[in-house]
mmCIF file of C-alpha atoms in Angstrom:
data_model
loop_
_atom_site.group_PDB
_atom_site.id
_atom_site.type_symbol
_atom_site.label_atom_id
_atom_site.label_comp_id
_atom_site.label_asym_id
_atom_site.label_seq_id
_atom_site.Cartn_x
_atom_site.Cartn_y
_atom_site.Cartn_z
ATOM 1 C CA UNK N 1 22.986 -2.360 -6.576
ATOM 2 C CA UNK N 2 19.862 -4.673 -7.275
ATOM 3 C CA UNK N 3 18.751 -6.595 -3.419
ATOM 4 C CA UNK N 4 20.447 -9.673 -5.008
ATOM 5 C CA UNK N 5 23.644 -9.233 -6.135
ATOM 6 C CA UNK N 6 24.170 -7.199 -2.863
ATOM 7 C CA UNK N 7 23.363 -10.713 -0.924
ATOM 8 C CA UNK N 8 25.356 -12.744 -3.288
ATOM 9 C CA UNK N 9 28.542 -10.358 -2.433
ATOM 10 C CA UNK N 10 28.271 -10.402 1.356
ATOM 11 C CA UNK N 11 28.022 -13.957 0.706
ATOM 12 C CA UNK N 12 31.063 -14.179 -0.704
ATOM 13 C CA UNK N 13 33.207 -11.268 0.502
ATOM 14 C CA UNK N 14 33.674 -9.920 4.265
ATOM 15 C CA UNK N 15 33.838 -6.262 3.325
ATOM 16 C CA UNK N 16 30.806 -6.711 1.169
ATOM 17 C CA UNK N 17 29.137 -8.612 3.914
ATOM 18 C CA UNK N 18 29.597 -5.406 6.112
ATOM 19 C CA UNK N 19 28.230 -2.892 3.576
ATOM 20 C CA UNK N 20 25.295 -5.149 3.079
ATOM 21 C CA UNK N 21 24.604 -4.984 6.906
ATOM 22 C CA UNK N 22 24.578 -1.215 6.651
ATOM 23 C CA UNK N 23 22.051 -1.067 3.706
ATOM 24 C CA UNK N 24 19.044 1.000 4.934
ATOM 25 C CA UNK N 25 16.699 -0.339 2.242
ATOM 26 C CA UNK N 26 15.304 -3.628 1.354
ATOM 27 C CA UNK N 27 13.753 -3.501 -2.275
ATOM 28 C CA UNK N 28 12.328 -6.407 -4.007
ATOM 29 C CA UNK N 29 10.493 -4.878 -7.174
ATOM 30 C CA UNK N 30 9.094 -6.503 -9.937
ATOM 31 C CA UNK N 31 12.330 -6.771 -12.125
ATOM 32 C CA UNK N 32 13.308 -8.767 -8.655
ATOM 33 C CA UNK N 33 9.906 -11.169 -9.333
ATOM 34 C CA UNK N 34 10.653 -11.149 -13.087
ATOM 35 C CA UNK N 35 14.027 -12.937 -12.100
ATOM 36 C CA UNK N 36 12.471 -15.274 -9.908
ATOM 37 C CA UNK N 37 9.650 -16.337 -12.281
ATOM 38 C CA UNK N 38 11.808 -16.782 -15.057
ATOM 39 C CA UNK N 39 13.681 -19.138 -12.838
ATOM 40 C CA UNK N 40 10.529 -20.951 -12.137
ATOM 41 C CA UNK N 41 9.475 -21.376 -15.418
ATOM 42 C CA UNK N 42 12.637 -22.979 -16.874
ATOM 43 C CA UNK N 43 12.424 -25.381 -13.814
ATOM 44 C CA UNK N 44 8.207 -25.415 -14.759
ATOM 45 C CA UNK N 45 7.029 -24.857 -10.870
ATOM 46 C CA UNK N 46 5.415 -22.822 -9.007
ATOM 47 C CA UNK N 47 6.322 -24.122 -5.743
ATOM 48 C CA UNK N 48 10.127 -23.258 -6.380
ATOM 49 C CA UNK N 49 8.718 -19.685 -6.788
ATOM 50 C CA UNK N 50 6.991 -19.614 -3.772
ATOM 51 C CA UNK N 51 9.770 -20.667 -2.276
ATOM 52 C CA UNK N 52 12.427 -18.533 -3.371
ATOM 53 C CA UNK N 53 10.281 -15.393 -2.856
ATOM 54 C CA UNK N 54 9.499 -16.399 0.994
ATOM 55 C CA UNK N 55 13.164 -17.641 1.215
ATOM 56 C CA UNK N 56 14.896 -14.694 -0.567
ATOM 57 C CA UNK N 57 12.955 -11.422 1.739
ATOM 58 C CA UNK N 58 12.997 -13.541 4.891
ATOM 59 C CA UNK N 59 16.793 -14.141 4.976
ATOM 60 C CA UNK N 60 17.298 -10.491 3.756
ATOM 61 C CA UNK N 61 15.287 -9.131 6.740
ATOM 62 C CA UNK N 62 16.204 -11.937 9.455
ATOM 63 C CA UNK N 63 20.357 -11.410 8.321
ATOM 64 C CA UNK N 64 20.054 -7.483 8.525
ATOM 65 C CA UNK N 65 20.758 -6.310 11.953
ATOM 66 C CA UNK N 66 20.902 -2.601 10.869
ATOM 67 C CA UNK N 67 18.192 0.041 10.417
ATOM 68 C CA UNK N 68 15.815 -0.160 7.738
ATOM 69 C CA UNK N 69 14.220 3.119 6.412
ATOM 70 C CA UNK N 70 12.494 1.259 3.165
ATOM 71 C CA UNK N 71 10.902 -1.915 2.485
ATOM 72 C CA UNK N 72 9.400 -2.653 -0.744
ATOM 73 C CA UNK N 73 7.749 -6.209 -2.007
ATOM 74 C CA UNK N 74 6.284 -6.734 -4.791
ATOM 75 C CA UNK N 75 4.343 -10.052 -4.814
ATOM 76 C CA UNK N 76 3.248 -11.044 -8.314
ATOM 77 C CA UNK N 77 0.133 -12.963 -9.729
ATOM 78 C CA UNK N 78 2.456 -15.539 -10.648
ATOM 79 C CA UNK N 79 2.576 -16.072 -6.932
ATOM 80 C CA UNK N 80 -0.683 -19.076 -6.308
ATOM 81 C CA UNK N 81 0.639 -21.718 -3.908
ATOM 82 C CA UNK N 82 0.093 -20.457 -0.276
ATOM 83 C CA UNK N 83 0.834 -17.373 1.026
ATOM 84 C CA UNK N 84 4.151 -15.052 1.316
ATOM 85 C CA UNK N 85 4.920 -14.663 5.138
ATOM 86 C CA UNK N 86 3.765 -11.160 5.337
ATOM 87 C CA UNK N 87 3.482 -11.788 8.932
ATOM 88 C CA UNK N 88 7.225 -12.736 9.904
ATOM 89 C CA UNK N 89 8.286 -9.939 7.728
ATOM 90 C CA UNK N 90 6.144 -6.958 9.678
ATOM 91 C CA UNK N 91 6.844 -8.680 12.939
ATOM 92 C CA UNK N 92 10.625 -7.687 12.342
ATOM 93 C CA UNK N 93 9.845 -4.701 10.657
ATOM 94 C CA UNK N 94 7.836 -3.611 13.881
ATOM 95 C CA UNK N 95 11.231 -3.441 15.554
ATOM 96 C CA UNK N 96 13.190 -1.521 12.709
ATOM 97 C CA UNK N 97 11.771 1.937 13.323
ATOM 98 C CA UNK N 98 10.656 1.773 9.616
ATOM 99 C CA UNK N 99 9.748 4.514 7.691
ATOM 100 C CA UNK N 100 8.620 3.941 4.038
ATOM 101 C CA UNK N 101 6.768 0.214 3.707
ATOM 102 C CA UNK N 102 5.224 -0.684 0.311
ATOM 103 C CA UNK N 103 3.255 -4.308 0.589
ATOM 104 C CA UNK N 104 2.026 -4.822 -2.953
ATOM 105 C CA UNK N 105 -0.265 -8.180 -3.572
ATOM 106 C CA UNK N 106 -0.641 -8.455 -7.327
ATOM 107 C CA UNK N 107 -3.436 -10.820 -7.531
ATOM 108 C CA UNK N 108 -6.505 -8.841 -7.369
ATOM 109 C CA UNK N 109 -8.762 -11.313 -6.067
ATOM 110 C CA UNK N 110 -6.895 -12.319 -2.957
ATOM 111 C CA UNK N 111 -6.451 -10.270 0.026
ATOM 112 C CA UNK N 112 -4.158 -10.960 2.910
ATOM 113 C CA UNK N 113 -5.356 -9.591 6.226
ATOM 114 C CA UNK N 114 -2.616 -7.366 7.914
ATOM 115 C CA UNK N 115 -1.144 -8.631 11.103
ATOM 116 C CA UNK N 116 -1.305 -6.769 14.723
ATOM 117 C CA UNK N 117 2.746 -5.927 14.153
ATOM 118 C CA UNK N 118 1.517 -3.772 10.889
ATOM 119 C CA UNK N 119 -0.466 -1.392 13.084
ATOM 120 C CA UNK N 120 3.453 -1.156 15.817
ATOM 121 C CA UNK N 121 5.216 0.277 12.721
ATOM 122 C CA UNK N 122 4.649 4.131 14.179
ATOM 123 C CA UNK N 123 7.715 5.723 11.945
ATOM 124 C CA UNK N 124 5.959 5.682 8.732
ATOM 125 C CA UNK N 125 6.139 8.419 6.933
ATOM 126 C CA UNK N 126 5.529 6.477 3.599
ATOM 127 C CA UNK N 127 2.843 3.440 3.052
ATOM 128 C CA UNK N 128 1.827 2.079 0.084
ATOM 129 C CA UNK N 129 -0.466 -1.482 0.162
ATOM 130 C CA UNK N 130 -2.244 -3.130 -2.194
ATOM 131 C CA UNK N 131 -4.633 -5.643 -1.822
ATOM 132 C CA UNK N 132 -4.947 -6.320 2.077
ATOM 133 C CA UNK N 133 -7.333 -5.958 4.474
ATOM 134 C CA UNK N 134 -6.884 -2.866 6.498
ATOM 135 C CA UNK N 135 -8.415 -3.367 10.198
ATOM 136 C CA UNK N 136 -7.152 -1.414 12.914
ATOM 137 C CA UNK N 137 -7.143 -2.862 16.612
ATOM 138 C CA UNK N 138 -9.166 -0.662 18.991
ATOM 139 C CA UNK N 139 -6.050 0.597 20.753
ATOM 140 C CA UNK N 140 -4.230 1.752 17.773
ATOM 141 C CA UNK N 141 -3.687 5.021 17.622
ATOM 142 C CA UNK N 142 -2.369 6.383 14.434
ATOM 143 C CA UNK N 143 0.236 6.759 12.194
ATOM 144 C CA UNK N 144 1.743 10.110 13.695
ATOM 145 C CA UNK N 145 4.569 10.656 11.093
ATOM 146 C CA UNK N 146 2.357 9.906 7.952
ATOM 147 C CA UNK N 147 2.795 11.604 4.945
ATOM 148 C CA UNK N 148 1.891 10.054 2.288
ATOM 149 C CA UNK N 149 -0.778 7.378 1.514
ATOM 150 C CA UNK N 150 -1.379 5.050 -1.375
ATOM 151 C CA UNK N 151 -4.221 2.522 -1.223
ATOM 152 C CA UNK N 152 -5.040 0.263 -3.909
ATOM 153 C CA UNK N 153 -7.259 -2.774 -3.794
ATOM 154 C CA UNK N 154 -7.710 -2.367 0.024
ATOM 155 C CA UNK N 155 -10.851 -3.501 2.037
ATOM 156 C CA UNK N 156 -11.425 -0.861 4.956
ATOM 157 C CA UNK N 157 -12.842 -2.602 7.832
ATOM 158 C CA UNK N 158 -15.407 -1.558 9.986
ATOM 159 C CA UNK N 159 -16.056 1.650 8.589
ATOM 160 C CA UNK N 160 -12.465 2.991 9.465
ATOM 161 C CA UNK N 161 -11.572 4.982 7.071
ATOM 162 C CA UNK N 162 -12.777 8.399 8.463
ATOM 163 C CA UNK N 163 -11.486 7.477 11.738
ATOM 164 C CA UNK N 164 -8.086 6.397 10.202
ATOM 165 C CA UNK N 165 -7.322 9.854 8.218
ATOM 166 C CA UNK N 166 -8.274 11.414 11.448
ATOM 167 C CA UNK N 167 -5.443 10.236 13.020
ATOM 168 C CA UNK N 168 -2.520 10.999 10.761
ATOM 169 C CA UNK N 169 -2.243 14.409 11.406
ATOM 170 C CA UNK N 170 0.547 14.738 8.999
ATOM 171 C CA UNK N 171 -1.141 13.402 6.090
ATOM 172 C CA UNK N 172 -0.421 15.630 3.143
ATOM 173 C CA UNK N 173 -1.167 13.325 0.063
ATOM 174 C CA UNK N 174 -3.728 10.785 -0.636
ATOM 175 C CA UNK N 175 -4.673 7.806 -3.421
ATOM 176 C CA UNK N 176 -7.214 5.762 -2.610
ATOM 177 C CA UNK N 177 -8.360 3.456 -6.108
ATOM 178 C CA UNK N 178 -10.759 0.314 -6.293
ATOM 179 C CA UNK N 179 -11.002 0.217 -2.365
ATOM 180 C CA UNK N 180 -14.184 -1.715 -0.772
ATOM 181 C CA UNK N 181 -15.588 -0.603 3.195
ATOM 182 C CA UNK N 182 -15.993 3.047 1.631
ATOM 183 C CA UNK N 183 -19.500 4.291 0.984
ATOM 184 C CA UNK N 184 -18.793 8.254 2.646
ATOM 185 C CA UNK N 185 -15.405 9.989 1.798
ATOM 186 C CA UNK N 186 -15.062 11.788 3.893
ATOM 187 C CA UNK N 187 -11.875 13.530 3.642
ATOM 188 C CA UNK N 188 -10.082 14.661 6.606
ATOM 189 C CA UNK N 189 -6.629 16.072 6.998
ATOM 190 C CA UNK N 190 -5.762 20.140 7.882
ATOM 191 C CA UNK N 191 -2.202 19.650 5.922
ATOM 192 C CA UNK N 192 -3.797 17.194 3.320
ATOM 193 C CA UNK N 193 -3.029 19.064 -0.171
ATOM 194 C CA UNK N 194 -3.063 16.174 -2.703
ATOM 195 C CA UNK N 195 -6.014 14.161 -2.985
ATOM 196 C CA UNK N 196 -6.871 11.277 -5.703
ATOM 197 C CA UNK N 197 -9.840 8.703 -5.553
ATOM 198 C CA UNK N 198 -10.697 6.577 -7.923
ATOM 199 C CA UNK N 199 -14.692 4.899 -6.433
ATOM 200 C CA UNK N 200 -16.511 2.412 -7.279
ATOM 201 C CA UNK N 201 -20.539 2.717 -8.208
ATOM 202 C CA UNK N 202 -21.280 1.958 -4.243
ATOM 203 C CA UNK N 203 -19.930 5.345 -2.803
ATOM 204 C CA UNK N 204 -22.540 7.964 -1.692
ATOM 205 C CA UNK N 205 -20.966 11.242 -0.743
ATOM 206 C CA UNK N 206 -17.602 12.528 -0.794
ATOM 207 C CA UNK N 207 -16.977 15.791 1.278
ATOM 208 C CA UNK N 208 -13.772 18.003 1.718
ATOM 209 C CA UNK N 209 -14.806 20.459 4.228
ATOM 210 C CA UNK N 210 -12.623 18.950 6.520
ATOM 211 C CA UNK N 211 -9.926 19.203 4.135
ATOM 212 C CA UNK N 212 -9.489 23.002 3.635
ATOM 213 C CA UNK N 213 -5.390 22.910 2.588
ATOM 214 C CA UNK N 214 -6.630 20.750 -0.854
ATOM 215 C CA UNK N 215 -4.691 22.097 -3.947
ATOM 216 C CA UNK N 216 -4.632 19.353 -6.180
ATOM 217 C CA UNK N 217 -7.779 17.006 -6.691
ATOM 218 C CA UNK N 218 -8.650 14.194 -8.223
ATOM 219 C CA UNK N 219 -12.041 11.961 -8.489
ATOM 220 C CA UNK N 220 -13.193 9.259 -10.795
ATOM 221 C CA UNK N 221 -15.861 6.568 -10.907
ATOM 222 C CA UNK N 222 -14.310 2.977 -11.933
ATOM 223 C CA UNK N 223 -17.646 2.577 -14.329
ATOM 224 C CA UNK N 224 -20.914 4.706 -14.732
ATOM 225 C CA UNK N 225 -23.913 4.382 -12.909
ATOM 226 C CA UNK N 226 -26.873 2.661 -14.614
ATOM 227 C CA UNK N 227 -30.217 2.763 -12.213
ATOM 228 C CA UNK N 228 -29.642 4.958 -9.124
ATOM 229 C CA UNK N 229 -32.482 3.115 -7.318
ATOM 230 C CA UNK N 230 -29.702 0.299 -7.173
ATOM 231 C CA UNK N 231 -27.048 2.129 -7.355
ATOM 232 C CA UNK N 232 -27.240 5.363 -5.384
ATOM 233 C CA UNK N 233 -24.913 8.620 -6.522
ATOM 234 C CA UNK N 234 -26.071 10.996 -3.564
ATOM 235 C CA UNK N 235 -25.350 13.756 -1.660
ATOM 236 C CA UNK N 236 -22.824 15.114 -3.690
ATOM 237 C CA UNK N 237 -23.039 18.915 -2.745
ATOM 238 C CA UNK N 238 -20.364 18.873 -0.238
ATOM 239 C CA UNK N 239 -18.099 17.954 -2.351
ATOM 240 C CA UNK N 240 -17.626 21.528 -3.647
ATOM 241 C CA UNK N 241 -17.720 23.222 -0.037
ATOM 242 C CA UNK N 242 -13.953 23.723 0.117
ATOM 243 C CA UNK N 243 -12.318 24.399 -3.172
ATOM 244 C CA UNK N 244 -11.533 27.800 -2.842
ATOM 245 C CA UNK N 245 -7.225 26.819 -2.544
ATOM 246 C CA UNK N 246 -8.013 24.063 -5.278
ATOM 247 C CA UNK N 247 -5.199 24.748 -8.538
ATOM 248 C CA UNK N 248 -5.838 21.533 -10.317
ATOM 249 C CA UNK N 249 -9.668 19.759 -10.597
ATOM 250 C CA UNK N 250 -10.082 16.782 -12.151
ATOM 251 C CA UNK N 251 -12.833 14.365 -12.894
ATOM 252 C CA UNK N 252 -13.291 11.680 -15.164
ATOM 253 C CA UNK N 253 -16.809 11.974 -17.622
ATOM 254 C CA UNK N 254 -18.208 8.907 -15.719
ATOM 255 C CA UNK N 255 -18.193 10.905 -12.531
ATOM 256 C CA UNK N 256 -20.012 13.922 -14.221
ATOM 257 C CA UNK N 257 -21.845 11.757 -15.912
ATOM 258 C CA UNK N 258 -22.985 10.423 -12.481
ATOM 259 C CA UNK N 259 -23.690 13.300 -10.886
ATOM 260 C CA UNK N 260 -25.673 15.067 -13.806
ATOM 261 C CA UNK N 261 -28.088 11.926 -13.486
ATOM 262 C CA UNK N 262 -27.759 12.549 -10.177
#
């Protein structure tokens, strides 16, 4: 049952009410958005959008007292008047044990820094972001449980990506595609076996020795490089180092374009 209709029944019935309460996942996808801009366009605002949106997945969250494995929010470009309040919804979150959390921020030029209760969410097995800005305290330690990664649009603070990968032991797939704070991939992960980048023309190396479990790989270069003295494609030896468990190799003619330059 679509995240609406399932509110509009517990609002209306007590039995429904309790089955609501026992829901372990909160989804608001885009047909969920689609609804809500629709509704803002026939009443020709943004602001009731905003509104709604913030309105709609706060109540959900602050009215469910149960678990919640899954989280999902899709915030679309349509979205331009202030911000959604990412930050009351992982505060809660923090305390729901959650395990899969998908935070995707349509609008590619804005970026919403992740608050301190992000990095308290130490169940996830699942995380998927999209445009944020990923910066790890000092005393966070890792997401233990990790198994699969997706970042899209994501600036990596402080170089923290190496250190990051290092400390999700579980790790066993990986997308990374149009992230910024990345010059050295360097992957790392002994159970990692699916691996996907997609880099932009500022990367320098990418290296999977410490990655020897790798079955399926995947690289590609957003654009191809024009002028290495600007744009250096270096170091790219290592990349091959650990292939020998590697089934599927792919990369995109701008990479090997790259590297034949190179």
């Amino acid at each position: 049952m679509p995240i609406r209709d399932a509110i509009r029944t517990s609002v209306l019935s007590k039995k429904w009410r309790l089955n609501y309460l026992t829901i372990p996942q909160l989804v608001f996808d885009d047909q969920f958005c689609k609804e809500l801009v629709d509704s803002a366009n026939k009443k020709k605002t943004q602001k009731f959008f905003n509104y709604q949106l913030n309105e709609t997945v706060t109540n959900s969250l602050m009215l469910h007292p149960g678990r919640i494995e899954r989280f999902k929010v899709c915030i679309p470009k349509f979205s331009t008047v202030g911000y959604p309040n990412v930050n009351k919804w992982m505060l809660y979150l923090s305390t729901k044990n959650i395990k899969k959390l998908t935070l995707e921020y349509k609008k590619n030029f804005v970026r919403h820094k992740l608050p301190p209760y992000f990095f308290s969410c130490l169940d996830l097995t699942y995380l998927k972001l999209r445009n944020f800005d990923f910066s790890p305290p000092p005393e966070f330690k890792g997401f233990l449980y990790l198994e699969k990664l997706v970042f899209f649009g994501v600036h990596l603070a402080n170089n923290c990506f190496e250190s990051f990968l290092s400390s999700c032991p579980l790790l066993q797939k990986l997308h990374v595609s149009a992230c910024s704070g990345v010059r050295h991939f360097n992957i790392i992960g002994s159970k990692l076996k699916v691996l996907s980048i997609k880099a932009d023309d500022k990367f320098e190396s990418i290296s999977l020795e410490n990655a020897p479990n790798l079955t399926k790989v995947t690289v590609a270069l957003e654009r191809a490089v024009i002028g290495l003295e600007d744009n250096p494609i270096a170091n790219l030896g290592k990349f091959g180092d650990c292939l020998a468990k590697v089934k599927l190799l792919r990369l995109n003619g701008k990479f090997l374009q790259a590297s034949t330059v190179a």
